[in-house]
XYZ file of C-alpha atoms in Angstrom:
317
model
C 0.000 0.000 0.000
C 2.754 2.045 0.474
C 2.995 5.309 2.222
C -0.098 5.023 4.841
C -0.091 8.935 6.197
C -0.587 9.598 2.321
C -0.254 7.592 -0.275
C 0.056 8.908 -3.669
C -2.320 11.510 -3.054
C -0.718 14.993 -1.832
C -3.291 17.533 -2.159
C -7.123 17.193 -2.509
C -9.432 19.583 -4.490
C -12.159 21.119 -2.864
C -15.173 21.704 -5.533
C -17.020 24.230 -3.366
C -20.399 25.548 -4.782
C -19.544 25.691 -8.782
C -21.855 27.907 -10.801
C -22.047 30.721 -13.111
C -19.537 33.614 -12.519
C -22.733 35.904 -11.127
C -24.366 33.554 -8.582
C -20.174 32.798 -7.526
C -19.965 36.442 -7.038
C -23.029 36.620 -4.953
C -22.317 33.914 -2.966
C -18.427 35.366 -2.108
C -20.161 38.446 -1.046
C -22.581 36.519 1.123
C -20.294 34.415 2.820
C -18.158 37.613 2.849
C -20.788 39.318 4.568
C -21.887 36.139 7.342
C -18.023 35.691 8.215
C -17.396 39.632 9.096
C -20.531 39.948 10.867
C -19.966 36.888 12.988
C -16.285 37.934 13.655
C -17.871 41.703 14.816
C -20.579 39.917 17.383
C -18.642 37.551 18.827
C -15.680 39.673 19.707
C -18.071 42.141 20.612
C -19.813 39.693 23.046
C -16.349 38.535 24.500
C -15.137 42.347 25.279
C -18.610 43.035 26.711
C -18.498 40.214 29.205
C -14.951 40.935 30.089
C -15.622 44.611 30.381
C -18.595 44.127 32.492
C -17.943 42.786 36.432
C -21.677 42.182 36.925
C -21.600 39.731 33.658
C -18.454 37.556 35.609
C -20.731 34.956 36.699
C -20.875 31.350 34.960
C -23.451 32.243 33.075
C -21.283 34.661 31.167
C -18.204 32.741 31.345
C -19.467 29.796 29.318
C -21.139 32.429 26.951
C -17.752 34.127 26.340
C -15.847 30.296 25.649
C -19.151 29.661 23.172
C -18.353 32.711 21.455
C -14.626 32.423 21.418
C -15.304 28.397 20.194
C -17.937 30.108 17.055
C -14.930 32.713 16.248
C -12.705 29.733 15.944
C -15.622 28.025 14.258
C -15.473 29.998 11.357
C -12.171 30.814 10.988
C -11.361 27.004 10.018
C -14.162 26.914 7.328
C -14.499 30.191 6.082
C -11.447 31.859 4.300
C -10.411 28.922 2.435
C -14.162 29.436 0.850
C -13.841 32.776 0.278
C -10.262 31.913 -1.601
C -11.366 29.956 -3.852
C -14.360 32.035 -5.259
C -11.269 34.542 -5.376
C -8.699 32.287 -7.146
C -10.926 29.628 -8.555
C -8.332 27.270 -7.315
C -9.733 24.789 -3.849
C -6.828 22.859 -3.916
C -5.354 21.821 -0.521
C -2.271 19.798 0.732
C -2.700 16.345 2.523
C -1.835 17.456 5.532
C -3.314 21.485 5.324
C -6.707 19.011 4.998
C -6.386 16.525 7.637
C -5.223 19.746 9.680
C -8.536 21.659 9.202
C -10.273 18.522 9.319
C -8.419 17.861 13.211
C -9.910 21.009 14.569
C -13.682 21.052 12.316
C -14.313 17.983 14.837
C -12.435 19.045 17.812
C -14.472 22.413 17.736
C -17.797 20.911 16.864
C -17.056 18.143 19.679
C -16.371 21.014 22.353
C -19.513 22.725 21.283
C -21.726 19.834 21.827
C -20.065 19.137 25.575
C -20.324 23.230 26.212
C -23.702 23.564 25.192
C -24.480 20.612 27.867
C -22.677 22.064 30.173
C -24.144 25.381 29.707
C -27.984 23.363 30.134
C -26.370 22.161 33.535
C -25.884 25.447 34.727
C -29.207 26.401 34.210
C -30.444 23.421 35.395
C -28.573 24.863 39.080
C -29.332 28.254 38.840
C -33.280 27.194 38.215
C -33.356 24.149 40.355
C -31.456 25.439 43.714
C -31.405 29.306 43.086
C -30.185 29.521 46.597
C -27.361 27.200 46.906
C -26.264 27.880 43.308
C -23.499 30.052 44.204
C -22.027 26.630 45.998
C -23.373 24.614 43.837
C -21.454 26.412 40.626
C -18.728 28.584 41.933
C -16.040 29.614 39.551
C -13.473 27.462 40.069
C -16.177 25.018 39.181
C -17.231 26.728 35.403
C -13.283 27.032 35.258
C -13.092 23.158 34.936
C -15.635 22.403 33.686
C -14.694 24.822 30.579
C -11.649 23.048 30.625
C -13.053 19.980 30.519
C -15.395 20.683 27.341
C -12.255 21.478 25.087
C -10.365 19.231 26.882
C -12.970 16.169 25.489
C -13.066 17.711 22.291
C -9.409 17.973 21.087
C -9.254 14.280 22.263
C -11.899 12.939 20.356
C -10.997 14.871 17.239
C -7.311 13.489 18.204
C -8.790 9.524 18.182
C -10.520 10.224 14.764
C -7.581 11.326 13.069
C -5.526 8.944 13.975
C -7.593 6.367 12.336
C -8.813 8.411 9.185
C -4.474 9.792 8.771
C -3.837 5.870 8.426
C -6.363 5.270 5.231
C -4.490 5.264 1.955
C -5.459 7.564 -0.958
C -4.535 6.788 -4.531
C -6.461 8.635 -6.281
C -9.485 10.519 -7.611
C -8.608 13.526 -5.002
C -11.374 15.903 -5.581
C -13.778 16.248 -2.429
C -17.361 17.598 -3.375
C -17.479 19.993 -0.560
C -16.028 23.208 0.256
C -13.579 22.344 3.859
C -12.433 18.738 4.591
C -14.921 16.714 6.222
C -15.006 13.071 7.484
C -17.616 11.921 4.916
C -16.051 13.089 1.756
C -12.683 11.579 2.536
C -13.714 7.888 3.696
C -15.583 8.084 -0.053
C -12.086 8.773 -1.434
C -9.888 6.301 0.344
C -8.306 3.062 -1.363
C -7.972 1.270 1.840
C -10.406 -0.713 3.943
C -12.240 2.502 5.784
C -14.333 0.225 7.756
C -12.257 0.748 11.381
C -12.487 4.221 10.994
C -16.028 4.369 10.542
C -16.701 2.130 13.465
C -14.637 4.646 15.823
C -15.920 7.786 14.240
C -19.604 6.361 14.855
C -18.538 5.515 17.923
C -17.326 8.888 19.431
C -20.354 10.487 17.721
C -22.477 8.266 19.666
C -20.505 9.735 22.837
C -19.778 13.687 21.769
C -23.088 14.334 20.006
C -25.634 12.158 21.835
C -24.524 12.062 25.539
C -24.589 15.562 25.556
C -28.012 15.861 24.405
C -28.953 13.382 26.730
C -27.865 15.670 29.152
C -29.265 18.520 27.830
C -32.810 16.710 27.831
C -32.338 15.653 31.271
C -31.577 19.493 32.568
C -34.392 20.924 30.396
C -36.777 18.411 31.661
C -36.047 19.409 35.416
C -36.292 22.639 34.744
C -39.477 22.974 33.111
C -40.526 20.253 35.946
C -39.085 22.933 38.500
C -41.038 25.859 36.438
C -44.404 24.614 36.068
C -44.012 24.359 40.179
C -43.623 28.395 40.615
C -47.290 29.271 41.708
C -47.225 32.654 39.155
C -47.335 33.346 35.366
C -44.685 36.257 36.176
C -42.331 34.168 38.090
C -42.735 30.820 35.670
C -41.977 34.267 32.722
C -38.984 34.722 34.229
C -37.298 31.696 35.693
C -37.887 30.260 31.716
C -36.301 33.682 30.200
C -33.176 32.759 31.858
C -32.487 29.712 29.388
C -34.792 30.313 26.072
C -31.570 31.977 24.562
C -29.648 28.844 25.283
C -32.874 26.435 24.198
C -32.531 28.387 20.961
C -29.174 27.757 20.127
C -29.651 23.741 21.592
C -32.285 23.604 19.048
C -30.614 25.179 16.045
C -27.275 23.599 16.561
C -28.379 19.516 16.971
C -31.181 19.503 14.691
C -28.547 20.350 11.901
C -25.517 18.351 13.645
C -28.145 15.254 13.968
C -29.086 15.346 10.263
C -25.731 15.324 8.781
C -22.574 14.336 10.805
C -24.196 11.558 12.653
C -24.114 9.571 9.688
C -21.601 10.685 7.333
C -21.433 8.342 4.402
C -24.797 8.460 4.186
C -25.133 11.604 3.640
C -22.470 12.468 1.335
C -24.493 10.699 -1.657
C -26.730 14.208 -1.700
C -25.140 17.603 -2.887
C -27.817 18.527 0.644
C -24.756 17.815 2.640
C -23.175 21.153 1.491
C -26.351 23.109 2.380
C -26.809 21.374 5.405
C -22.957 22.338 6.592
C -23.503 25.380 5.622
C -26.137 25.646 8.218
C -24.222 24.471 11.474
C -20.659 26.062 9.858
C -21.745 29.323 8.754
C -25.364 29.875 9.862
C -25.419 29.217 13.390
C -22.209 30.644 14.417
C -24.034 34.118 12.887
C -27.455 33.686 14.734
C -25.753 32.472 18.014
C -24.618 35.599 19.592
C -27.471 37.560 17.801
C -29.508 35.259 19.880
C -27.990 36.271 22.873
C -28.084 39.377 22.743
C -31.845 39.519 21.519
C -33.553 37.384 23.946
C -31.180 38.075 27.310
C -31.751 41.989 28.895
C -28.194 42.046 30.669
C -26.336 41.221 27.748
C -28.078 44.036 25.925
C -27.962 46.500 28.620
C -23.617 45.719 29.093
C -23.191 45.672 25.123
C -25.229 49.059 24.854
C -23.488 50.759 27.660
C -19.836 49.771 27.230
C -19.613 49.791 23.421
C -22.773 52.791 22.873
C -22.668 54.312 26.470
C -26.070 54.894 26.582
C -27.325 52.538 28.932
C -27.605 52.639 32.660
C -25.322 49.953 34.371
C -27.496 46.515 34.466
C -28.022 45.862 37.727
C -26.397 42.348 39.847
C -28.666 40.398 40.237
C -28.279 36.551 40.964
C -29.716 33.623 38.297
């Protein structure tokens, strides 16, 4: 078989969205657009939190990590899109592939375990307002931020060791516009069916445990709201976590349909669409969603970037 980090094959091709020259220039300035605009609000969100003391609270904290993961997000995908509309040339080494490809699944990993431990929190600060500041204290959010990237780089570690190994001999041209798992067990000479096994495998474990315990915290927590005796205190327990819900929602209904199962889904050209979704989309709506649906993030953002806004008040989750 020869060289097994590589084989014969040293750079791939990635196809991207081909079409006319006019719908190619609209779509550069789209994704153009979505990548500058999600760079603005999440660095934006980050130096609000940090400039804010009554936002230093694990609330915030894991909010600032989620927007420093979606900046990191897009940076991996993005510009090599926006190159190749520029250059008409996708073409990418062997290893500047399985290098994107490393941290595309160490990111989306982390995300999943953040956004589960960001339901957890809530499930504290709704569940045992009173003992919360025990329950959660910052060293606490500190590790367990730690631990969500920590999980993440490790699984995206244990994938590429097994996908590095395959042998490619040839075609080379991925129809898809970043490296992803799905494209390049379709291209591989060797027997792929090991690393399928392990990538199901630590899907089953990144994706779904997570969501398991994300359904487990959001079904205490409604059980816990539906307790409070009045409509304005059930209002406002809830409006603590519907920006979170949100983003839950958004994130694994398009992570479920298409990276669950990846060779199935690379047979339709609806894998593209649907990665453009959880890659491009939802790191833009994500800290629009924020800011929209939580008061204190509004009120820090408008005071220490438009200084216009009376200080938000401390007050506990």
């Amino acid at each position: 078989m020869g060289n097994l980090s590589g084989g014969h094959v040293e750079e791939f091709v990635l196809v991207g969205f081909p079409t006319s020259p006019p719908l190619q220039l609209l779509l550069f300035v789209f994704f153009l657009a979505i990548y500058l605009l999600t760079l603005l609000e999440n660095v934006l969100i980050i130096s609000t939190i940090r400039l804010t003391p009554s936002l230093h609270r694990p609330m915030y904290f894991f909010l600032g990590h989620l927007s420093f993961l979606e900046l990191w997000y897009i940076n991996v995908t993005i510009p090599r899109l926006l190159g190749a509309f520029l250059t008409q040339d996708g073409r990418v080494s062997y290893v500047g592939c399985m290098t994107q490809l490393y941290f595309f699944i160490a990111l989306a990993c982390t995300e999943c375990v953040l956004l589960a431990v960001m339901a957890y929190d809530r499930y504290l600060a709704i569940c045992d307002p009173l003992r919360y500041p025990s329950l959660m204290p910052s060293s606490l959010a500190t590790r367990l931020a730690a631990a969500s990237w920590g999980s993440g780089f490790f699984s995206s570690m244990m994938k590429l060791l097994f996908i590095s190994r395959l042998y490619y001999c040839g075609p080379n041209v991925i129809n898809h516009f970043f490296c992803d798992i799905s494209p390049l067990l379709n291209l591989t000479c060797s027997d792929k069916e090991q690393a399928e096994l392990v990538d199901f495998l630590l899907a089953l474990v990144m994706i779904l445990l997570p969501l398991v315990a994300v359904i487990s915290s959001y079904a205490a927590i409604i059980a816990a709201i539906l307790r409070i005796p009045t409509a304005q205190g059930r209002h406002r327990a809830f409006s603590t976590c519907t920006s979170h819900l949100a983003v839950v929602v958004i994130y694994y209904s398009s992570t479920l349909f298409t990276y669950a199962r990846p060779r199935a889904m690379y047979t339709f050209n609806y894998n593209k669409v649907i990665s453009v979704l959880y890659t491009v989309i939802v790191p833009f709506l994500n800290p629009a969603i924020y800011c929209l649906r939580n008061k204190e993030v509004k009120e820090a953002f408008q005071k220490s970037v438009l200084g216009r806004c009376p200080y938000p008040r401390d007050v506990p989750d």
